[in-house]
Coordinates of C-alpha atoms and ligand atoms in Angstrom, one line a residue:
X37 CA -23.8 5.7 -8.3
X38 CA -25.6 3.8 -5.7
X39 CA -23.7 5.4 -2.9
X40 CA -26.1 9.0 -3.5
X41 CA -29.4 7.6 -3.5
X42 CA -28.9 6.5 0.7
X43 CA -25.6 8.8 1.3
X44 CA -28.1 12.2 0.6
X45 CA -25.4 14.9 0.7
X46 CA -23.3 14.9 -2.6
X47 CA -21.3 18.0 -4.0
X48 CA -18.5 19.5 -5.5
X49 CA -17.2 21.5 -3.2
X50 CA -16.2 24.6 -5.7
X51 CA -20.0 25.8 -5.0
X52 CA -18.6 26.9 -1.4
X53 CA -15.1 27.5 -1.6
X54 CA -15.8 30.5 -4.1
X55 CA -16.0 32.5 -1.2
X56 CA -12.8 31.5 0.5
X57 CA -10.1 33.4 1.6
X58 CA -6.8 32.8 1.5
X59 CA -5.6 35.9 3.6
X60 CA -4.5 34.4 6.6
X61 CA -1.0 34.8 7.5
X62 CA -0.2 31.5 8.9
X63 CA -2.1 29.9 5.4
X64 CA -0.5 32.2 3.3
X65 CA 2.8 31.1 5.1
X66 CA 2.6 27.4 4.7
X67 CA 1.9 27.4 1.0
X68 CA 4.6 29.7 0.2
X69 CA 6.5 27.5 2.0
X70 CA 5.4 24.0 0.7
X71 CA 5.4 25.6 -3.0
X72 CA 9.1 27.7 -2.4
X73 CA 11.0 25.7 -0.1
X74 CA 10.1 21.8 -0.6
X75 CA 11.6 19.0 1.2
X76 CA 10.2 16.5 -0.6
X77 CA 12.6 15.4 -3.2
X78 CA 15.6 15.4 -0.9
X79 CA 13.2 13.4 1.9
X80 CA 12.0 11.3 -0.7
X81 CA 15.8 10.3 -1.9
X82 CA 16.9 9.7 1.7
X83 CA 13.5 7.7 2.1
X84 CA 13.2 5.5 -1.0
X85 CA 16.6 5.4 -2.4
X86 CA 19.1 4.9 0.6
X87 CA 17.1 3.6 3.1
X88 CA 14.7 1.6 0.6
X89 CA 11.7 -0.6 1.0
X90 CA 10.6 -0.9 4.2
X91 CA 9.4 -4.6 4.9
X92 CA 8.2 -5.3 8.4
X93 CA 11.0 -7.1 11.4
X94 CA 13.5 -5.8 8.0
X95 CA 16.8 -4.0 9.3
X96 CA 15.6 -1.3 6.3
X97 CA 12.2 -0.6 8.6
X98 CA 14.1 0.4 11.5
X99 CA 16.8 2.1 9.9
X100 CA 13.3 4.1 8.0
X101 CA 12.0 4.5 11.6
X102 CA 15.5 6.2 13.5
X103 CA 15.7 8.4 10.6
X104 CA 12.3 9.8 10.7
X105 CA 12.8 10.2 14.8
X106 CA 16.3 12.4 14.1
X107 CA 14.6 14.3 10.8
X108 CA 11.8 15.6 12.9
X109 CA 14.6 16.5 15.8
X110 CA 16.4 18.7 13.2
X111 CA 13.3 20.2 12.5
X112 CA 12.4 20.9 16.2
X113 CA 9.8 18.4 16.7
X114 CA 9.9 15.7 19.7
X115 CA 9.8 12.4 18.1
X116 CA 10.1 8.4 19.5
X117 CA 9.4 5.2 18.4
X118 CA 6.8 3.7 19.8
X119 CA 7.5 -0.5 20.1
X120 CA 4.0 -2.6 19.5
X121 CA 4.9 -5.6 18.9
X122 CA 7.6 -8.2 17.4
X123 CA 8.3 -9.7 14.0
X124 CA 9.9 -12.5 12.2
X125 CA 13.8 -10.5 11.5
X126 CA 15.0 -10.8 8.0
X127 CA 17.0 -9.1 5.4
X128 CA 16.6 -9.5 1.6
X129 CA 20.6 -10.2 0.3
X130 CA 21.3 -10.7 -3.8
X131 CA 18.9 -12.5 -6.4
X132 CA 20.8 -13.8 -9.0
X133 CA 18.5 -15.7 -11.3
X134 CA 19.7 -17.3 -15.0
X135 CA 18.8 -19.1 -17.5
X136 CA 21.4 -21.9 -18.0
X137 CA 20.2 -24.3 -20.6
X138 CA 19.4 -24.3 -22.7
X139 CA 21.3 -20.9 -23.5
X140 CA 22.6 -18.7 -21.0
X141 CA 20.5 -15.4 -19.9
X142 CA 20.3 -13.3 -17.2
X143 CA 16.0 -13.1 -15.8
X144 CA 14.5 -10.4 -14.4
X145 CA 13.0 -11.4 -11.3
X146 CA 13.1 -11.3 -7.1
X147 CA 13.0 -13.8 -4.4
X148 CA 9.9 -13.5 -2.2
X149 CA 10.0 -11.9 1.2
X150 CA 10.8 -14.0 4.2
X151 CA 12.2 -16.7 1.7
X152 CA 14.9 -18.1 3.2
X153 CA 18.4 -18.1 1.8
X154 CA 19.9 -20.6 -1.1
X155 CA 23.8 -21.1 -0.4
X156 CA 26.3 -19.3 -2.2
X157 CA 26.3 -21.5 -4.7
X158 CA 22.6 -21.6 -4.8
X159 CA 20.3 -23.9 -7.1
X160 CA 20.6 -25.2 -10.4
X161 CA 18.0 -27.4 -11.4
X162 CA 15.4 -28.1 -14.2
X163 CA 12.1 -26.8 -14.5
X164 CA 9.0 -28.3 -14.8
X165 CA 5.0 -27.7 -15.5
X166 CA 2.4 -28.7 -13.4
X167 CA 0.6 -31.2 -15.2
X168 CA -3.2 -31.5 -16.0
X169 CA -4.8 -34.0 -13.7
X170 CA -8.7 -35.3 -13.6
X171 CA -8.5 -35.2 -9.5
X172 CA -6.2 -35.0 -6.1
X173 CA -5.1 -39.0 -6.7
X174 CA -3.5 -38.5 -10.0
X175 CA -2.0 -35.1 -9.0
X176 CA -0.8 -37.3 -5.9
X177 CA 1.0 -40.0 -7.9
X178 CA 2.4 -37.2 -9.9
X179 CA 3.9 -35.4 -7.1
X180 CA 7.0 -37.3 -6.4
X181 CA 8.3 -36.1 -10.1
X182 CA 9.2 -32.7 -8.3
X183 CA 12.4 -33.8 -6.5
X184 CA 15.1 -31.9 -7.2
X185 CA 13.2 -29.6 -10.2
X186 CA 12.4 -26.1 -10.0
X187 CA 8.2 -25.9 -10.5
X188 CA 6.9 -23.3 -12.6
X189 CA 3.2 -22.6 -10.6
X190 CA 1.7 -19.3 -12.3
X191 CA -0.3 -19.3 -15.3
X192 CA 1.2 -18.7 -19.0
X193 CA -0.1 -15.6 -19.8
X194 CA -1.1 -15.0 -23.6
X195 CA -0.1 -11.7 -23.4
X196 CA 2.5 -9.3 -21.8
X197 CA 0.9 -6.5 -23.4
X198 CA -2.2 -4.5 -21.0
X199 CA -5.5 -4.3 -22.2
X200 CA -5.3 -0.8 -22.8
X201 CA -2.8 -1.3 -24.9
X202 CA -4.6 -3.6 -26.9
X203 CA -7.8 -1.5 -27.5
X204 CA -5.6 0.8 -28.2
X205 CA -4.3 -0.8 -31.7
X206 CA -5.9 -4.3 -32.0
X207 CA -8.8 -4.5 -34.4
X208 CA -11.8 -5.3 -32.2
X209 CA -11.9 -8.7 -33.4
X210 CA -8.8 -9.6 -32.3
X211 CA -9.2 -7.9 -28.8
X212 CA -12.5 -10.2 -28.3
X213 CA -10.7 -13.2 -29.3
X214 CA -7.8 -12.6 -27.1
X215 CA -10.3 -11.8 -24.3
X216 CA -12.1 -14.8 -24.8
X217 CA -8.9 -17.2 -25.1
X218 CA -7.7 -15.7 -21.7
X219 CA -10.5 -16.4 -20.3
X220 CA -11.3 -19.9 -21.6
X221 CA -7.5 -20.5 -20.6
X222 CA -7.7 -19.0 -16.9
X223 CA -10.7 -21.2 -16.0
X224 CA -9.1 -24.2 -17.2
X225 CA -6.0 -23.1 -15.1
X226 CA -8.5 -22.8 -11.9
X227 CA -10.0 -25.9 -12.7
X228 CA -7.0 -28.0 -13.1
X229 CA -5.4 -26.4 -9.8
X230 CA -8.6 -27.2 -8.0
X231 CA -8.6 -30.5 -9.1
X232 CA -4.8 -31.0 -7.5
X233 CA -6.6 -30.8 -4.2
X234 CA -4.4 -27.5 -3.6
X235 CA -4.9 -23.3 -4.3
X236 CA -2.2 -21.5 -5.2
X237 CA -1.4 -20.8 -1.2
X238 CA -1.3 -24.5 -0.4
X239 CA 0.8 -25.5 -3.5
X240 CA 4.5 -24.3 -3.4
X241 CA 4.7 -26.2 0.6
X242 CA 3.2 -29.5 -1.1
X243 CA 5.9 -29.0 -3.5
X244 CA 8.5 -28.8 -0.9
X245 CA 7.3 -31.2 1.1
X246 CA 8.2 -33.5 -1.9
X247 CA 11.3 -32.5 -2.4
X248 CA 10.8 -29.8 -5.2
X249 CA 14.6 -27.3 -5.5
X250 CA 12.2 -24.2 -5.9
X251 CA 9.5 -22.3 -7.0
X252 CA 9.1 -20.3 -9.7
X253 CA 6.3 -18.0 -9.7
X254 CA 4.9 -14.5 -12.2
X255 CA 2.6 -12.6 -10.1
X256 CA 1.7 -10.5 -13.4
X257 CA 0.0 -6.9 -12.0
X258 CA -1.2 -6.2 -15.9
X259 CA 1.2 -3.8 -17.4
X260 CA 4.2 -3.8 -19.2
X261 CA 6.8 -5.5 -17.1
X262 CA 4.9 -5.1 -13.4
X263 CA 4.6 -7.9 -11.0
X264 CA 3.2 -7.8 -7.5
X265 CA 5.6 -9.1 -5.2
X266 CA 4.9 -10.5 -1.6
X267 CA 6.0 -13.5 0.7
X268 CA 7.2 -16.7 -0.1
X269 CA 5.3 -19.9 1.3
X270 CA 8.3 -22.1 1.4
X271 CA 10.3 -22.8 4.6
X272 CA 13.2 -24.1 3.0
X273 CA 13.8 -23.5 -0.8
X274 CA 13.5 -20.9 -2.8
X275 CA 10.4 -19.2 -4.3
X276 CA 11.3 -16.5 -6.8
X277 CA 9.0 -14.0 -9.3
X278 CA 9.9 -13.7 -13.0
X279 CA 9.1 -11.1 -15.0
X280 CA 5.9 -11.9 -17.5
X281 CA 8.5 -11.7 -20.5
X282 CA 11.0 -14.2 -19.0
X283 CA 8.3 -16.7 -17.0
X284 CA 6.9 -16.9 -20.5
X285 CA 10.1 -17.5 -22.3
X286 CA 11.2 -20.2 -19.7
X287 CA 7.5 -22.3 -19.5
X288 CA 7.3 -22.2 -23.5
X289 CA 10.9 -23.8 -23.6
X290 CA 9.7 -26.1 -20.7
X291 CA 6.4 -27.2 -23.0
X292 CA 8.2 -28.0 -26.2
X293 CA 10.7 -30.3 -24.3
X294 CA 13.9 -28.0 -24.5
X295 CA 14.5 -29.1 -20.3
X296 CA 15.5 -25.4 -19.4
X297 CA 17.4 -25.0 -16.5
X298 CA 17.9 -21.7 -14.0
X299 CA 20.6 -21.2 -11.5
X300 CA 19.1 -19.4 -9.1
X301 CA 21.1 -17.5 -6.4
X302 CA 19.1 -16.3 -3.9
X303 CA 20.5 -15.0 -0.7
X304 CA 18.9 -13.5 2.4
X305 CA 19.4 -13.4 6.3
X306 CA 17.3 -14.5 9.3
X307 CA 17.9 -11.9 12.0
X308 CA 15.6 -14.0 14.9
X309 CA 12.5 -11.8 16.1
X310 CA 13.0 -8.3 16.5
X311 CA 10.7 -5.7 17.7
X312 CA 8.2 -3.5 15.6
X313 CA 7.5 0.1 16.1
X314 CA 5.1 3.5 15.2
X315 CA 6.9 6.6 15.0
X316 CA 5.3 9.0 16.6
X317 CA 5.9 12.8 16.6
X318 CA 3.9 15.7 17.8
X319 CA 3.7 19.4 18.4
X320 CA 2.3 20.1 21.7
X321 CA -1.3 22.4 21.6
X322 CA -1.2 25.5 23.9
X323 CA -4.7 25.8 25.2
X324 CA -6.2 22.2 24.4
X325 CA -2.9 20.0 24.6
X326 CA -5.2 17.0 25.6
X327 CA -7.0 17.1 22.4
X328 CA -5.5 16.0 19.1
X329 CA -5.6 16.7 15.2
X330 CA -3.8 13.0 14.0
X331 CA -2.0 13.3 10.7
X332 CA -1.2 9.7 9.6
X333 CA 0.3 7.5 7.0
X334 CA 1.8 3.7 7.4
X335 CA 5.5 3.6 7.1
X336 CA 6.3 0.1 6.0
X337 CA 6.1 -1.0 2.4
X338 CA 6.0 -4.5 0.2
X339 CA 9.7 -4.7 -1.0
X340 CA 9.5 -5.6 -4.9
X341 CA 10.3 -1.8 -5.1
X342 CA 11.1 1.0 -2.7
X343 CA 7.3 1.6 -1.6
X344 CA 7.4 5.1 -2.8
X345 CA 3.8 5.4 -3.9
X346 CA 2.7 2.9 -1.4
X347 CA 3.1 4.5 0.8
X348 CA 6.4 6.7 0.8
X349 CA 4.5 9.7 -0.9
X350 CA 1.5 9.0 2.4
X351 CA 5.0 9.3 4.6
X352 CA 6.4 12.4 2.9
X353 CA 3.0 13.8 3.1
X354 CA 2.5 14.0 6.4
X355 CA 6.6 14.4 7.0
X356 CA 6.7 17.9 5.1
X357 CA 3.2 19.0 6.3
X358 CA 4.8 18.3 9.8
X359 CA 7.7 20.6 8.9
X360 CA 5.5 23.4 7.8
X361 CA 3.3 23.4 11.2
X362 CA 6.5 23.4 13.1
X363 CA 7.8 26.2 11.0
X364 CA 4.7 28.5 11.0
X365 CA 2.0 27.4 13.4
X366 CA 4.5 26.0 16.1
X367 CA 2.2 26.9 19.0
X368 CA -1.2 25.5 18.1
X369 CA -4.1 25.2 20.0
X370 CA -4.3 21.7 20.1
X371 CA -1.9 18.6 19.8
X372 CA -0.8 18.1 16.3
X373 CA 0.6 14.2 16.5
X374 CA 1.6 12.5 13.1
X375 CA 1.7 8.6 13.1
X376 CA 3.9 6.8 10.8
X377 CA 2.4 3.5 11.5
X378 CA 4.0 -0.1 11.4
X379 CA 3.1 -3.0 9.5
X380 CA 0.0 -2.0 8.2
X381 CA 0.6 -4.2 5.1
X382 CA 0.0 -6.8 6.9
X383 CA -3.2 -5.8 8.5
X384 CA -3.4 -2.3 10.4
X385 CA -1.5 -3.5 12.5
X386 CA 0.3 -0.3 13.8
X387 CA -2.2 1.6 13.9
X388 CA -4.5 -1.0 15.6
X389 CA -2.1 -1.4 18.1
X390 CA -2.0 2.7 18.7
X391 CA -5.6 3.0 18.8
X392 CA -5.4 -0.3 21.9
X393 CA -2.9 1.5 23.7
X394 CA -3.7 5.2 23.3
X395 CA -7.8 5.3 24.5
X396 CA -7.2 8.8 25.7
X397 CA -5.9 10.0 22.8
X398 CA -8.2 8.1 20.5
X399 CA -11.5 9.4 22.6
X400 CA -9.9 13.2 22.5
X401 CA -9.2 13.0 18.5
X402 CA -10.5 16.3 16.9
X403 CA -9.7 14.4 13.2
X404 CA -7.3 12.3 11.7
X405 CA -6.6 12.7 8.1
X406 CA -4.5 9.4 6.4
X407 CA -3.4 9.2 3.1
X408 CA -2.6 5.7 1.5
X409 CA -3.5 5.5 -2.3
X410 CA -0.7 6.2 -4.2
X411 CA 0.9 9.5 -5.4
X412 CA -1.8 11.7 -7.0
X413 CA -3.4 15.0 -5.4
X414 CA -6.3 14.0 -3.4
X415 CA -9.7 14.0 -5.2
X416 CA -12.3 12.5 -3.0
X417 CA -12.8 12.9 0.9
X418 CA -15.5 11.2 2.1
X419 CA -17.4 12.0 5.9
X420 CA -16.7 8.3 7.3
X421 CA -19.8 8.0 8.5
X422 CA -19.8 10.9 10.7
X423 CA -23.2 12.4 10.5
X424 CA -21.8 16.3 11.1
X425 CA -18.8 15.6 9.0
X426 CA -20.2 18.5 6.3
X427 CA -20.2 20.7 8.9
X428 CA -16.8 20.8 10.1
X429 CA -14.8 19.5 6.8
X430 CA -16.5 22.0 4.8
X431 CA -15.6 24.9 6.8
X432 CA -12.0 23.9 7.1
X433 CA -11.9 23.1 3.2
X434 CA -13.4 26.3 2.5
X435 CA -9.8 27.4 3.8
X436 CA -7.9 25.8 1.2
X437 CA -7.0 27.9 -1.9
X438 CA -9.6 26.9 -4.2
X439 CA -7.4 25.0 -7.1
X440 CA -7.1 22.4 -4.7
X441 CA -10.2 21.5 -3.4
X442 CA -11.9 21.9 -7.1
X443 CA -10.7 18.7 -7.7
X444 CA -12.0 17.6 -4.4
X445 CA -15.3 15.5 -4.6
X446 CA -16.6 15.2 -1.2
X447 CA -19.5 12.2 0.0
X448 CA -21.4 13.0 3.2
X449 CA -21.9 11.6 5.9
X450 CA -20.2 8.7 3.7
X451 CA -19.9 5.3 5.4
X452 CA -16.9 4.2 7.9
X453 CA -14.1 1.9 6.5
X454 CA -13.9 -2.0 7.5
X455 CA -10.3 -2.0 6.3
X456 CA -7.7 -1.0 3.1
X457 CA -6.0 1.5 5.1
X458 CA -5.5 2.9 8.8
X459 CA -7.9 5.4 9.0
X460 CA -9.9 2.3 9.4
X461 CA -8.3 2.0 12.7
X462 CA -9.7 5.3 14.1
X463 CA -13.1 5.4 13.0
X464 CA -13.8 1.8 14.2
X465 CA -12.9 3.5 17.2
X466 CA -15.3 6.4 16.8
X467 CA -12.8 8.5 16.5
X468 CA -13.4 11.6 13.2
X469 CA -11.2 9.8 10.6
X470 CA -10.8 10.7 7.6
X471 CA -9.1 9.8 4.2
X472 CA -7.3 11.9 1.6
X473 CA -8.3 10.1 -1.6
X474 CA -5.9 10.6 -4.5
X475 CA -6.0 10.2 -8.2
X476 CA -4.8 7.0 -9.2
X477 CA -2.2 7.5 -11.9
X478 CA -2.3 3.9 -12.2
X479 CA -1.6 2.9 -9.0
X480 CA -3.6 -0.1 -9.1
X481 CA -2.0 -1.9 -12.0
X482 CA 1.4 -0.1 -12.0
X483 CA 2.7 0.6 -8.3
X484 CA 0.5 -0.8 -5.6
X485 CA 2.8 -3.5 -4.1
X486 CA 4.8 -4.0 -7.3
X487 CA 8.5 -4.6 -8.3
X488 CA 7.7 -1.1 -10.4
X489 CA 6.8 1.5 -7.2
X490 CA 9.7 3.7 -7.2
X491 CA 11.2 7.1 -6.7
X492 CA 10.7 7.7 -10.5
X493 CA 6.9 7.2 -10.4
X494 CA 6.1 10.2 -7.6
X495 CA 4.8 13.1 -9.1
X496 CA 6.1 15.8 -6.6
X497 CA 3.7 18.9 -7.8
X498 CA 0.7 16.2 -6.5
X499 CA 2.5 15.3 -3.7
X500 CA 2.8 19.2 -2.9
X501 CA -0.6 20.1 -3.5
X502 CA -1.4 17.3 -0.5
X503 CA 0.9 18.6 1.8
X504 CA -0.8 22.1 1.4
X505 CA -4.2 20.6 1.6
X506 CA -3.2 18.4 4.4
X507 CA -1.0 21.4 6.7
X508 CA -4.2 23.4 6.3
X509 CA -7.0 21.2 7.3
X510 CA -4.2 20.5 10.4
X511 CA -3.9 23.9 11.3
X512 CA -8.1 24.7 10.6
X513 CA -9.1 21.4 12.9
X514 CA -6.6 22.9 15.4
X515 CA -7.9 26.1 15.6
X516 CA -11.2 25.3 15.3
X517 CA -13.6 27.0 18.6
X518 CA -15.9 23.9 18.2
X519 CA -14.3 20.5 19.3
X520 CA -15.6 18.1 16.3
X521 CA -19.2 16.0 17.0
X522 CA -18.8 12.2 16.6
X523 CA -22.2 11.7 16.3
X524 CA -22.5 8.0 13.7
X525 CA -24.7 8.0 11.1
X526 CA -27.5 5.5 10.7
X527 CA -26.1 3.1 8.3
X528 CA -28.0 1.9 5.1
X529 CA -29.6 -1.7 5.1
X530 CA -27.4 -3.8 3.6
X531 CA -29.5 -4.9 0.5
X532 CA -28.0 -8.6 -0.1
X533 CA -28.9 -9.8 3.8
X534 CA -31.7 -6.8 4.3
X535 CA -30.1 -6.1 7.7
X536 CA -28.8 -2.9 8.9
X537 CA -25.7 -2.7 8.5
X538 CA -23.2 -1.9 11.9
X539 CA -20.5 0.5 12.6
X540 CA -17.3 -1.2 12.3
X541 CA -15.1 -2.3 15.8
X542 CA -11.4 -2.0 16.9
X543 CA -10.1 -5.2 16.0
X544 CA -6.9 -6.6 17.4
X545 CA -3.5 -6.4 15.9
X546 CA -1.0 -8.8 15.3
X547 CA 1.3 -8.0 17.6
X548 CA 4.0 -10.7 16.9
X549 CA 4.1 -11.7 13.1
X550 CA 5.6 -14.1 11.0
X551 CA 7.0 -16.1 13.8
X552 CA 5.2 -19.2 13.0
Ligands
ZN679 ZN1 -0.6 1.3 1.6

């Protein structure tokens, strides 16, 4: 709540969109259209189930990028990639991971990305526990025990169960004492792993450096069955993710001397470096084709699932809204461009890389709306920064048919991102960027770079209102007589150093990753 005392500005904007009026033609067109004719499911099959996740330097990324270049030709709308950079090539083949002593059982678990392949045959080894050491020396002398066993690195979780779930039927007793055991437990687990000399980055590459056959890791993302899955820091063997259920199976046999063993298959393919890309796609403005209204979402994904809340329903977005503009405002005033960035997982990098190479369009940007937090219908918008924000947003949103923006809580002038998604990119450029917050449906816990974020979890009528919301503030910043002020805001002192606080600047992206 800290944000209204030095933000000033802070309303619902139902006080103003009473009066709004939904009667004109190429408004009442689009949402007829978004509402009767969706693309959405059918683009969001061909997204997240054929083409699939969408890793960066992945054959599955390109394949995502040449398909978004021919569906906007079908739809009439000039498309290219745009190359930025290169990337470490790789392609994820089969896991196979089971338990072979001391009974057999199939696990439910993944091999890292960029992990390089087992053979065919793969690994079969024993597991062990890191032990409990008093400093770096002991966990020294202990470190030759790794050859040839498969080390189990994560934390034994006490419960596969959420908290929710828990304060849902535990007795409060019980809840506090699990709590406090967890807790007691994962400060023990730091400690220890501090006194090893290592973190859990540095670990698994000291492991097989001494000849360890593979790591076994549970990235648990607290809720039933969810792990987060991203890259592997081994070179040469393999680092998997088990599921809670089957990590905790495997490292209770391993701690009551049962010598459990996993054969673990893990294939995948090195493709050399290959280059990365932005799709870009735009339609050209008719009286102010110089100036731009920048719809944008990153296109690449984690690969635990199919990145369809993270960010395939920001992609279909921004895809469909496309479509609509084409379809019913195909002669705009100004330049409509929609980004579908690259490797933005990894750190903008995309969009970075757009905003280097594109000053002209960055400095003629009338606003760029991104949307990057999961599936839900967007519920917060915030100014950036911009100190006449209010003025502009609000009389676009005032546009919007009022169910929509009811649920839209709006903070102005707001403060500019530092990061967490690409918008970032734009406004450290000074360029009007904005994000289209959405309710989480449990992103955080349940989809956000998990094995878990998949077709199934995309609720289309949210994903529909956004494309409504989003076609129309297009088509209002288009048409809008005023070109959009940029004036900054005067940031708040930042109350732990007492300094003012700056406005953010373009930082350089990576332009060729995981070559290293
Ligand atoms: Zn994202």
């Amino acid at each position: 709540m800290k944000k209204i005392t030095y933000l000033g500005l802070f309303l619902l904007l139902s006080s103003f969109s009473l009066v709004a009026q939904d009667t004109d033609p190429v408004i009442e067109a689009m949402i007829k259209e978004a509402n009767d004719n969706s693309h959405l499911q059918g683009l969001g099959h061909e997204l997240m189930d054929i083409i699939g996740p969408r890793l960066v330097g992945t054959p599955q990324m390109k394949k995502a990028h040449d398909w978004a270049v021919s569906k906007y030709g079908q739809w009439g709308i000039s498309a290219r990639n745009e190359q930025w950079g290169e990337w470490r090539g790789w392609e994820r083949g089969i896991t196979h991971i089971d338990m072979v002593y001391p009974r057999v059982q199939s696990l439910r678990g993944t091999q890292l990305a960029w992990n390089p392949s087992t053979s065919k045959a793969g690994v079969n080894a024993e597991l062990i526990l890191l032990p409990t050491v008093t400093d770096s020396l002991a966990f020294a002398k202990w470190l030759p025990s790794v050859k040839g066993k498969l080390v189990l690195v994560s934390m034994h979780q006490p419960t596969g169960r959420p908290d929710y779930n828990w304060e849902e039927f535990a007795t409060d007793k019980s809840f506090t004492k699990m709590k406090e055991e967890r807790d007691a437990q994962t400060k023990a687990w730091r400690a220890n792993m501090r006194n090893t000399g290592y973190n859990s980055r540095t670990l698994p590459a000291a492991l097989e450096a001494a000849g360890a056959a593979g790591i076994v890791t549970s990235n648990w993302s607290r809720g039933f069955g969810v792990n987060k899955i991203f890259s592997a820091r081994t070179k040469k063997i393999p680092t998997v993710d088990l599921e809670l259920e089957d990590y905790g199976m495997i490292y209770r046999l391993a701690e009551s001397g049962q010598k459990p063993r996993l054969h673990i298959v893990a294939q995948s393919k090195e493709l050399g470096t290959v280059p990365t890309f932005n799709t870009i796609a735009e339609i050209k403005g008719t009286q102010k084709p110089e100036e731009y209204v920048i719809l944008s979402a990153h296109f690449d994904s984690w690969d635990g699932g199919t990145g369809a809340t993270d960010n395939g329903t920001g992609t279909l977005i921004m895809m469909e809204a496309m479509r609509i503009l084409k379809k019913y405002y195909p002669n705009p005033k100004r330049t409509i461009l929609v980004g579908h960035w690259g490797s933005e997982e990894q750190g903008l990098n995309g969009s970075r890389a757009f905003v280097e190479d594109h000053p002209e369009i960055v400095a003629k940007v009338q606003a760029s709306f991104n949307q990057d937090n999961g599936t839900g219908r967007v519920v917060r918008l915030s100014g950036g920064g911009f100190l006449h924000a209010y003025d502009y947003l609000s009389r676009w949103l005032n546009a919007v048919p009022d169910e929509i923006t009811d649920e839209i809580e709006t903070t102005f002038p707001g403060t500019p991102a530092r990061g967490g998604s690409d918008y970032a990119s734009f406004q450290a450029a000074g360029a009007p960027a904005f994000s289209l917050s959405s309710l989480n449906w449990s992103y955080w816990n349940y989809t956000w770079h998990t094995n878990r974020d998949t077709y199934d979890k995309i609720i289309f009528d949210d994903v529909r209102n956004n494309v409504i919301l989003t076609a129309i503030l297009a088509y209002m910043a288009s048409e809008d007589p005023e070109t959009t002020s940029r004036v900054k805001s005067v940031l708040p002192v930042n109350s732990r150093t007492g300094k003012q606080r700056e406005w953010p600047t373009p930082r350089t992206p990576t332009r060729k990753g995981g070559l290293d």
